[in-house]
């Protein structure tokens, strides 16, 4: 806890004295620290590919100047590093947009049955190249939620891509959409989307931090998979913006389940 101490001395005809007050600025301090951590993380994430790019440029200008085979190989690596930077910048922009829009509730009507089917079709090639069976259980009739279609598409894409990338070893990813009422303060009709995999699962200690920006269970593996560490942070903000809930359950060795429940019409 951090306090700021304010002192005022007074000397008036009625009397003299000192007024001391304490202000709890813990939250301000924490916000400042989070901002500093974020900037440090972004700088680090950008610097790594940038250093690689500069190194390869130097090599191409010098020792590898006339080596055609090396040139092709280096250009391939440079393209991959530049794509990593591009993904990071794209995710940072998405995150900043959804964070700033969080107070504005989306109002368009989105059919989650159709949207989920379309995302699944688009991810079919990724699943088959990873030897993952992508199972689906979607209602034949529309499940309509007030929402922002692009953002909800991003939620589905991030969760299903993660299940394939990190849980694909289990050979199977299932996506289930059902009508399911919201409980608690937001009681009312709802829609539930569950993305489940049979992969290695996530250790309990990581679960509470998984939606933090740049939090990864295994940084090396995430980078290798082309991850930016921002996917679940974006998911969380979009779900919040839609007044929904995100729940993560995992049984190490058995797999993980990411459930999103959204208010529906
Ligand atoms: P990344 O860009 O690293 O994929 P995310 O924010 O999408 O970032 O995910 C954060 C971390 O959560 C990942 O690095 C991974 O360690 C873990 N994770 C996400 N989904 C799963 C899953 N289905 N199974 C196991 N681990 C997962």
CSV table of C-alpha atoms and ligand atoms in Angstrom, one decimal, residues 91 158-159 162-167 197 199-202 210-212 214-219 221-223 225-234 250 255-258, ligand 1:
chain,number,residue,atom,x,y,z
A,91,UNK,CA,-2.5,-7.4,-32.0
A,158,UNK,CA,-8.1,-17.0,-31.0
A,159,UNK,CA,-9.6,-19.7,-28.9
A,162,UNK,CA,-4.9,-21.8,-29.4
A,163,UNK,CA,-6.6,-25.1,-28.9
A,164,UNK,CA,-5.0,-26.4,-32.1
A,165,UNK,CA,-1.6,-24.9,-31.4
A,166,UNK,CA,-1.2,-25.8,-27.7
A,167,UNK,CA,-3.8,-28.6,-27.3
A,197,UNK,CA,-9.0,-29.8,-26.4
A,199,UNK,CA,-3.8,-31.6,-25.0
A,200,UNK,CA,-1.4,-31.3,-22.1
A,201,UNK,CA,-3.6,-28.8,-20.2
A,202,UNK,CA,-2.5,-25.8,-18.2
A,210,UNK,CA,-3.5,-16.4,-18.6
A,211,UNK,CA,-5.5,-13.4,-19.8
A,212,UNK,CA,-2.7,-10.9,-18.8
A,214,UNK,CA,2.2,-11.1,-22.7
A,215,UNK,CA,1.6,-13.8,-20.1
A,216,UNK,CA,2.7,-17.2,-21.6
A,217,UNK,CA,3.1,-20.6,-20.0
A,218,UNK,CA,6.0,-21.4,-22.2
A,219,UNK,CA,7.5,-18.4,-24.0
A,221,UNK,CA,6.8,-22.6,-27.5
A,222,UNK,CA,4.5,-19.6,-27.9
A,223,UNK,CA,7.1,-17.7,-30.1
A,225,UNK,CA,4.0,-21.1,-32.8
A,226,UNK,CA,3.9,-17.4,-33.9
A,227,UNK,CA,2.1,-16.3,-30.7
A,228,UNK,CA,2.3,-12.7,-29.5
A,229,UNK,CA,1.1,-13.4,-26.0
A,230,UNK,CA,-1.8,-11.0,-26.5
A,231,UNK,CA,-4.5,-13.4,-27.8
A,232,UNK,CA,-6.3,-14.1,-24.6
A,233,UNK,CA,-6.0,-10.5,-23.3
A,234,UNK,CA,-7.8,-9.5,-26.5
A,250,UNK,CA,-8.0,-27.2,-17.3
A,255,UNK,CA,-6.9,-30.9,-21.7
A,256,UNK,CA,-8.3,-27.4,-21.5
A,257,UNK,CA,-11.7,-25.9,-21.9
A,258,UNK,CA,-12.3,-22.2,-22.7
B,1,LIG,P1,0.0,-16.6,-27.4
B,1,LIG,O1,0.1,-15.6,-28.5
B,1,LIG,O2,1.3,-17.0,-26.7
B,1,LIG,O3,-0.7,-17.9,-28.0
B,1,LIG,P2,-2.4,-16.2,-25.8
B,1,LIG,O4,-2.7,-15.0,-25.0
B,1,LIG,O5,-3.3,-16.6,-26.8
B,1,LIG,O6,-0.9,-15.9,-26.3
B,1,LIG,O7,-2.2,-17.4,-24.8
B,1,LIG,C1,-1.4,-17.3,-23.6
B,1,LIG,C2,-0.7,-18.6,-23.2
B,1,LIG,O8,-1.8,-19.5,-22.8
B,1,LIG,C3,-0.1,-19.3,-24.4
B,1,LIG,O9,1.2,-18.9,-24.6
B,1,LIG,C4,-0.1,-20.8,-23.9
B,1,LIG,O10,1.0,-21.0,-23.0
B,1,LIG,C5,-1.4,-20.8,-23.0
B,1,LIG,N1,-2.5,-21.5,-23.7
B,1,LIG,C6,-3.5,-20.9,-24.4
B,1,LIG,N2,-4.4,-21.7,-24.9
B,1,LIG,C7,-4.0,-22.9,-24.5
B,1,LIG,C8,-4.5,-24.3,-24.6
B,1,LIG,N3,-5.6,-24.5,-25.3
B,1,LIG,N4,-3.8,-25.3,-24.1
B,1,LIG,C9,-2.7,-25.1,-23.4
B,1,LIG,N5,-2.2,-23.8,-23.2
B,1,LIG,C10,-2.8,-22.8,-23.7
